[in-house]
PDB file of C-alpha atoms in Angstrom:
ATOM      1  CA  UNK A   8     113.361 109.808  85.969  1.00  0.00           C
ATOM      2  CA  UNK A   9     109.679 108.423  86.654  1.00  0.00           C
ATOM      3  CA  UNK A  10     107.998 107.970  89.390  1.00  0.00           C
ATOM      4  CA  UNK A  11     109.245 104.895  90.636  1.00  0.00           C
ATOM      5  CA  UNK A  12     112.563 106.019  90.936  1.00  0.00           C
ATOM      6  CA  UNK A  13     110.844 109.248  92.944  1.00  0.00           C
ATOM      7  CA  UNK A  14     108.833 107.366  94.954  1.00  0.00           C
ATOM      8  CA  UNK A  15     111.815 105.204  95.701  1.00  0.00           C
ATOM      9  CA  UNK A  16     114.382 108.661  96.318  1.00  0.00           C
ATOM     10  CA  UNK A  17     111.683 109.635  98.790  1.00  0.00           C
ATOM     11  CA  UNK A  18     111.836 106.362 100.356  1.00  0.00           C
ATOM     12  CA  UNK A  19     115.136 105.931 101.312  1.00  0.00           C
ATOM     13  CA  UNK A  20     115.276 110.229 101.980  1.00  0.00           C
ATOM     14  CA  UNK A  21     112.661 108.999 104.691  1.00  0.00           C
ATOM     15  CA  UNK A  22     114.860 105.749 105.616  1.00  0.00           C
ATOM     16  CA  UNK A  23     117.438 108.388 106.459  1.00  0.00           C
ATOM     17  CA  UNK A  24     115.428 110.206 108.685  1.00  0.00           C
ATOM     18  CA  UNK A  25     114.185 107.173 110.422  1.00  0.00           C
ATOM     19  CA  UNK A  26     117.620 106.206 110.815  1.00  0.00           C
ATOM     20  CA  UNK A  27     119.563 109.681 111.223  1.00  0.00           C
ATOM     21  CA  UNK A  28     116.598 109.291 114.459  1.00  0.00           C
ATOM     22  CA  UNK A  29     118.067 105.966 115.572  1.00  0.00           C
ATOM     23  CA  UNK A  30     121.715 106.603 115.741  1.00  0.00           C
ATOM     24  CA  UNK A  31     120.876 110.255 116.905  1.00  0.00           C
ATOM     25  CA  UNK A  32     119.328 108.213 119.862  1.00  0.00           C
ATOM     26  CA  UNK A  33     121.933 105.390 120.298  1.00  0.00           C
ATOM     27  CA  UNK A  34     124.765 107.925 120.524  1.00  0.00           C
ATOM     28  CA  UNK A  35     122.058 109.885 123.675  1.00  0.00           C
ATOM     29  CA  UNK A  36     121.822 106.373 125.377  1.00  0.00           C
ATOM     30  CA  UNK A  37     118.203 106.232 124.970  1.00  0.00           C
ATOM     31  CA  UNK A  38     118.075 103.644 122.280  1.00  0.00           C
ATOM     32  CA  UNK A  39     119.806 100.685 122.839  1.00  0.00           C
ATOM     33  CA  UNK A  40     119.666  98.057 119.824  1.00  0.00           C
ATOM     34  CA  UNK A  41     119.517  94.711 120.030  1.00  0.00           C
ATOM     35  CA  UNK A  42     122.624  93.281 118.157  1.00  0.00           C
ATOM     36  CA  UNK A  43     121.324  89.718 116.957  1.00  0.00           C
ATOM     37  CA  UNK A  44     118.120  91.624 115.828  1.00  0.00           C
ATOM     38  CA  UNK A  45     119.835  93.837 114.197  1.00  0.00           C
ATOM     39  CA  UNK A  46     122.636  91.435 112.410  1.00  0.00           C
ATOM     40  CA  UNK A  47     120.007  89.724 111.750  1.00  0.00           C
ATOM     41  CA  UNK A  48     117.691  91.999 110.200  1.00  0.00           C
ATOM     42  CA  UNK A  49     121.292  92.964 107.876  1.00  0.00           C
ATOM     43  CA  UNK A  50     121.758  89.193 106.421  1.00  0.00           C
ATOM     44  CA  UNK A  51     117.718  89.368 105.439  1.00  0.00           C
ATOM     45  CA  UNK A  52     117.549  92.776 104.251  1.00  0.00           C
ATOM     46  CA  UNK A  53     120.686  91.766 101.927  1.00  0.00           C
ATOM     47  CA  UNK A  54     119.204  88.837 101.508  1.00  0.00           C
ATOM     48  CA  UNK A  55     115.932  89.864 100.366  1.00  0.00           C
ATOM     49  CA  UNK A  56     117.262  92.859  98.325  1.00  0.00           C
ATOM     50  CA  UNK A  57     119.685  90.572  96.061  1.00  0.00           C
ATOM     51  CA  UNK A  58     116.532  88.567  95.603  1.00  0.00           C
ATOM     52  CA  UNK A  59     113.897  91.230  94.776  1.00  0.00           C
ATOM     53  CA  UNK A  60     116.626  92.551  92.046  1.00  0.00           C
ATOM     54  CA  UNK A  61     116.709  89.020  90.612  1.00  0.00           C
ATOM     55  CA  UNK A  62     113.040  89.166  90.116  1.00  0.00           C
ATOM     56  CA  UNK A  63     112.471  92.387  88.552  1.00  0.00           C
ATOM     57  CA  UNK A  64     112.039  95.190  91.735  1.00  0.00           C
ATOM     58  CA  UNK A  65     113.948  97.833  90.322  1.00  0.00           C
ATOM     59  CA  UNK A  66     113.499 101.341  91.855  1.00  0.00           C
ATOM     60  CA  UNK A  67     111.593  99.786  94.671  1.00  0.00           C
ATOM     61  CA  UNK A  68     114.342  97.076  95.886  1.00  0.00           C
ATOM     62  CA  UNK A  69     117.186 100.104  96.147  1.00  0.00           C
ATOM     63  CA  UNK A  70     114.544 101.176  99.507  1.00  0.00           C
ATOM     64  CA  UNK A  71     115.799  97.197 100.907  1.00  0.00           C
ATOM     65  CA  UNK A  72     119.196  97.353  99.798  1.00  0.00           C
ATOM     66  CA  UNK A  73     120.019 100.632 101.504  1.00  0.00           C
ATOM     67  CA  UNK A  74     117.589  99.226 104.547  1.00  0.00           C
ATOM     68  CA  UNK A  75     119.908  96.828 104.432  1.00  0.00           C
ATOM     69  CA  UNK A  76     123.605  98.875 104.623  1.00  0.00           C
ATOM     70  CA  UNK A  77     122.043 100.725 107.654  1.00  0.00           C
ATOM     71  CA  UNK A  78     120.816  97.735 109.348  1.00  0.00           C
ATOM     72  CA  UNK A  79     124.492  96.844 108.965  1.00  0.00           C
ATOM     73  CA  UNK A  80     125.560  99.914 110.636  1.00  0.00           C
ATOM     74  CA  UNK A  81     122.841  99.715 113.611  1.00  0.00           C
ATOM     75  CA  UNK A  82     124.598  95.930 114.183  1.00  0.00           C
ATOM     76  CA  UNK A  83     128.188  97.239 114.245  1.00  0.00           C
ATOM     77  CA  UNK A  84     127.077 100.395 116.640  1.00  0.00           C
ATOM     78  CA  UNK A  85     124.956  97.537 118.586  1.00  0.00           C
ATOM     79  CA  UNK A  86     128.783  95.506 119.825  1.00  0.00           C
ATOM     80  CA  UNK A  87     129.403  98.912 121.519  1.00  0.00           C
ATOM     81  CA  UNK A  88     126.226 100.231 122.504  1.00  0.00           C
ATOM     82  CA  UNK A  89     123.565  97.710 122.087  1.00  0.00           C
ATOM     83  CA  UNK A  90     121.602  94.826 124.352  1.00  0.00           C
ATOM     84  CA  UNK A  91     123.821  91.841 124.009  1.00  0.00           C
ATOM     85  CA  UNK A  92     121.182  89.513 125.585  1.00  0.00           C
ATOM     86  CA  UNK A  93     121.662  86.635 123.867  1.00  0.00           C
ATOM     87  CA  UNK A  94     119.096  83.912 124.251  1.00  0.00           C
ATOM     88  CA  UNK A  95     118.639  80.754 121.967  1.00  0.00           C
ATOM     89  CA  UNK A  96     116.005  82.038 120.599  1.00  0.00           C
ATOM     90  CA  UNK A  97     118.279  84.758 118.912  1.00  0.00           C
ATOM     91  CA  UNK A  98     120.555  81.890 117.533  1.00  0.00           C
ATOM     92  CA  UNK A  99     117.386  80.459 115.733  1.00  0.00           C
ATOM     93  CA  UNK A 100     116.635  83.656 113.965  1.00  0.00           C
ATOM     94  CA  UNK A 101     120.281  83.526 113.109  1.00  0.00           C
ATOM     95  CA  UNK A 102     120.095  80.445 111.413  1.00  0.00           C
ATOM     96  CA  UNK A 103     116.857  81.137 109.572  1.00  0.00           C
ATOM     97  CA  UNK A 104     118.568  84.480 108.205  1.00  0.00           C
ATOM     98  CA  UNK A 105     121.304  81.586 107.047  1.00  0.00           C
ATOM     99  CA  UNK A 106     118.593  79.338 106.138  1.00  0.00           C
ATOM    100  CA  UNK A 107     117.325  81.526 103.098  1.00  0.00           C
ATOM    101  CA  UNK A 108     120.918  82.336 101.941  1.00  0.00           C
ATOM    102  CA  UNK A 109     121.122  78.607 101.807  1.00  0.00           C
ATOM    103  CA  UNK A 110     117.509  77.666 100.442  1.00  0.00           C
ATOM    104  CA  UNK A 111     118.074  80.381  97.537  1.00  0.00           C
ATOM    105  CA  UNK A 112     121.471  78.481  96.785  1.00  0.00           C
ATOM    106  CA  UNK A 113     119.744  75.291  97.014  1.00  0.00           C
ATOM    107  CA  UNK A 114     116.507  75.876  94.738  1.00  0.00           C
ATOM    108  CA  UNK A 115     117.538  78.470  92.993  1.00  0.00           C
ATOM    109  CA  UNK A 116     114.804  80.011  93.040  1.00  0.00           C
ATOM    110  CA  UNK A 117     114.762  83.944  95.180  1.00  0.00           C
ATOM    111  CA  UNK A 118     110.933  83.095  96.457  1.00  0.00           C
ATOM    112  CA  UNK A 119     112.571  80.230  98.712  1.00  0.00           C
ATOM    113  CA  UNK A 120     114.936  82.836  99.797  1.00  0.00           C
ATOM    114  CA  UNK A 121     112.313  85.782 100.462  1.00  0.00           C
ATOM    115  CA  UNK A 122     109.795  83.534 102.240  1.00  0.00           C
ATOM    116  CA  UNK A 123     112.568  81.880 104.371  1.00  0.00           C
ATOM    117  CA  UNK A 124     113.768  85.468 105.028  1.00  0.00           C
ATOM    118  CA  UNK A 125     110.156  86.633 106.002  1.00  0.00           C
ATOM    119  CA  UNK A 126     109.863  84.133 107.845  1.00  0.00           C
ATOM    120  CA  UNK A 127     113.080  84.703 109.847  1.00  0.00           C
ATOM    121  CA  UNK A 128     112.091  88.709 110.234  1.00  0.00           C
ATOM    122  CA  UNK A 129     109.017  87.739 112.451  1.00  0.00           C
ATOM    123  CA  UNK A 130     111.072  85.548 114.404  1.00  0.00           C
ATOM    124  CA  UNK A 131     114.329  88.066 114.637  1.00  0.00           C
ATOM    125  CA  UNK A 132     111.478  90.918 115.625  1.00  0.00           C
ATOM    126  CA  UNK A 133     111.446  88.965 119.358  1.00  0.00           C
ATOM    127  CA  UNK A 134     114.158  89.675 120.596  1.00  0.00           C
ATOM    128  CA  UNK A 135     113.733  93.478 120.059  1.00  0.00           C
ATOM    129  CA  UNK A 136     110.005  93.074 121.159  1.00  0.00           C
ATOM    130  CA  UNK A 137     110.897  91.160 124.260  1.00  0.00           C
ATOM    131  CA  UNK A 138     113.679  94.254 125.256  1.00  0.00           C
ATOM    132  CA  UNK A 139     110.901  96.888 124.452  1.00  0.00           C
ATOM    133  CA  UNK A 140     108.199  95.029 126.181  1.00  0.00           C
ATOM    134  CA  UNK A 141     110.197  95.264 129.242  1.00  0.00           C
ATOM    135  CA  UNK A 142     112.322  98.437 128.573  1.00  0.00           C
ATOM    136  CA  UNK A 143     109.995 100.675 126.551  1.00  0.00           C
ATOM    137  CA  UNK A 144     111.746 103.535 126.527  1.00  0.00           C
ATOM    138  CA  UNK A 145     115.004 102.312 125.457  1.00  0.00           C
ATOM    139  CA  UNK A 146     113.756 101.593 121.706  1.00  0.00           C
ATOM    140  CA  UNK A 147     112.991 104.782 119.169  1.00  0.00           C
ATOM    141  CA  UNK A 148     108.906 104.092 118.233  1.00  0.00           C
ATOM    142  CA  UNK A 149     109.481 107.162 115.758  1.00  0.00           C
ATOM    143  CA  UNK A 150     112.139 105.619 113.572  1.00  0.00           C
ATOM    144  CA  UNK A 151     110.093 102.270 113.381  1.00  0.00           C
ATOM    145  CA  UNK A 152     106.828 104.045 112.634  1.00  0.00           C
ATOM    146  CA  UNK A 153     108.917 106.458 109.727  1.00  0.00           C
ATOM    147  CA  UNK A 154     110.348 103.238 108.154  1.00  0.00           C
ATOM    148  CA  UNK A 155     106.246 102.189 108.034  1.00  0.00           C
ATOM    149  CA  UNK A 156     106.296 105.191 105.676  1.00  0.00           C
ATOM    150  CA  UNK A 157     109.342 104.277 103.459  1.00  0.00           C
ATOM    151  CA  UNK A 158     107.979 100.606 102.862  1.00  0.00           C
ATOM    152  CA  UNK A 159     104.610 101.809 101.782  1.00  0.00           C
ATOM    153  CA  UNK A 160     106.620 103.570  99.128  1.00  0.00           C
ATOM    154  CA  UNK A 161     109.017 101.157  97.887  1.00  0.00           C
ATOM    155  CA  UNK A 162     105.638  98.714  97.537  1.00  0.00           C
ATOM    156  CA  UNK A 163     104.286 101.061  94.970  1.00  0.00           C
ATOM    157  CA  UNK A 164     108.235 102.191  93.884  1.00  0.00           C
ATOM    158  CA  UNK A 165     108.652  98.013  92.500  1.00  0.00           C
ATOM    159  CA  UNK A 166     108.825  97.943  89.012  1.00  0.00           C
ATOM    160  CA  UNK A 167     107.739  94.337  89.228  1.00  0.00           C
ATOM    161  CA  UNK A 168     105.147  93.439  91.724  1.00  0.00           C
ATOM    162  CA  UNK A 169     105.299  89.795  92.519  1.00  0.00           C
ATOM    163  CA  UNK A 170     105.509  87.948  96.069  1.00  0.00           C
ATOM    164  CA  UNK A 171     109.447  87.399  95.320  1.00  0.00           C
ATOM    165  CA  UNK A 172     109.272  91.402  95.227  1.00  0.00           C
ATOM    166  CA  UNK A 173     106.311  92.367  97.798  1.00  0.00           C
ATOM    167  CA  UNK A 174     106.623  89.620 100.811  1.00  0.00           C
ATOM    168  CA  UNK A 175     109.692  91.220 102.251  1.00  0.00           C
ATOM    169  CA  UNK A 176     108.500  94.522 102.985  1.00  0.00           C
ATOM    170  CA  UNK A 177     104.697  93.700 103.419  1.00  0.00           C
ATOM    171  CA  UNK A 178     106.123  91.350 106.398  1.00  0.00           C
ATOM    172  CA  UNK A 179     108.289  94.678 107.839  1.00  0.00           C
ATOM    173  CA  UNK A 180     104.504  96.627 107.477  1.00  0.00           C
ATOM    174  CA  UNK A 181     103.263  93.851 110.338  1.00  0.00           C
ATOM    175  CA  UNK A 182     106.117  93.365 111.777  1.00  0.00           C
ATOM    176  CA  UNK A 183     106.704  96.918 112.467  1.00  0.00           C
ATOM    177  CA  UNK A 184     103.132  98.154 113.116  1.00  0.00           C
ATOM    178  CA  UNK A 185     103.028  95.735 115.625  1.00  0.00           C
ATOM    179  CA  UNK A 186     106.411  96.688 117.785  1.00  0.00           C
ATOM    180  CA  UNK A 187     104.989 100.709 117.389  1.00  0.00           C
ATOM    181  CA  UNK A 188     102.072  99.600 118.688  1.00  0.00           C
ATOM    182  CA  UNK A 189     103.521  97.767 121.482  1.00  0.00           C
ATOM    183  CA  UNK A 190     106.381 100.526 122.438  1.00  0.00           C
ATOM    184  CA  UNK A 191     103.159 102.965 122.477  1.00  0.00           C
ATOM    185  CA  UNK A 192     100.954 101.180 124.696  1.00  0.00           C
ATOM    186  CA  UNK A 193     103.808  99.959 127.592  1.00  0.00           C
ATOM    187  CA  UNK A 194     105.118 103.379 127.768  1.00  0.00           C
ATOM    188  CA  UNK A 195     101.645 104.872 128.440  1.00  0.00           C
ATOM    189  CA  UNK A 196     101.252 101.787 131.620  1.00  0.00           C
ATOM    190  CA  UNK A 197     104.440 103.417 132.675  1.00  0.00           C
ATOM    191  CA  UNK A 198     103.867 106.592 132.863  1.00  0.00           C
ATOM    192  CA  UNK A 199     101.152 106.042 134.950  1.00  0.00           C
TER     193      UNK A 199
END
């Protein structure tokens, strides 16, 4: 075993945890997931693992693809527990999650897939930000600041580092920083 297939063990060990946190919280009724965000956030992470193995990611894309089978089990817990708020906003990132499916299809080519999925995952990230914006305490900061963690790893777990392999998860980095950040900050203005 080297270290890229450690690195990438202790990645999805903490991709657990995060999660193991989130479902822990669903089943309490403090977390309640957004379901386009997070079926959604399934097609791209799917999406954007097939693509990173196409391109040489290796250790590092396993992080994505099992990112990608709890994502799917967030979305299915989300039709009986989740926000169901569905604006068109939501349909949008639905078809852009489509959209690189269909662009990698088209061009053949997995960096038209991982951009168009990137793409989508700031988009899909709004509808989950708008429902923590206004309901801060009904998303779990500590399993989106773990997962910061477990991408951070699979970045250095990729046996080939390209921008078909790195975009994905270096977009989940922002992406994610900047919903912990916001979750943090609105649920200090109301406890005051």
């Amino acid at each position: 075993m080297n270290y890229k297939e450690i690195l990438a063990g202790v990645g999805i060990l903490i991709g657990f945890v995060s999660y193991f946190s989130y479902f822990r919280s669903i089943f309490f009724g403090q977390t309640k997931p957004h379901l386009f965000s997070w079926f959604i956030w399934a097609v791209i992470n799917w999406t954007a693992f097939f693509a990173q193995q196409a391109k040489g990611g290796g250790a590092g894309a396993w992080i994505t693809g099992v990112n990608a089978f709890l994502c799917t089990a967030v979305a299915l817990l989300a039709i009986f527990r989740g926000e169901k708020n569905i604006t068109k906003s939501d349909w949008v990132c639905l078809f852009g999650a489509l959209a690189g499916i269909i662009g990698w299809v088209v061009t053949k080519n997995p960096l038209t897939a991982i951009v168009l999925v990137s793409l989508t995952d700031c988009i899909a990230i709004i509808p989950t930000f708008r429902k923590a914006y206004i309901k801060p305490h009904e998303e779990n900061a500590f399993a989106f600041g773990i997962d910061l963690i477990k991408f951070v790893l699979e970045l250095f777990a990729l046996k080939s580092f390209n921008l078909t392999t790195a975009l994905f998860p270096i977009t989940i980095l922002i992406n994610d920083s900047m919903l912990v950040s916001m979750i943090l900050v609105r649920r200090k203005k109301f406890i005051k």
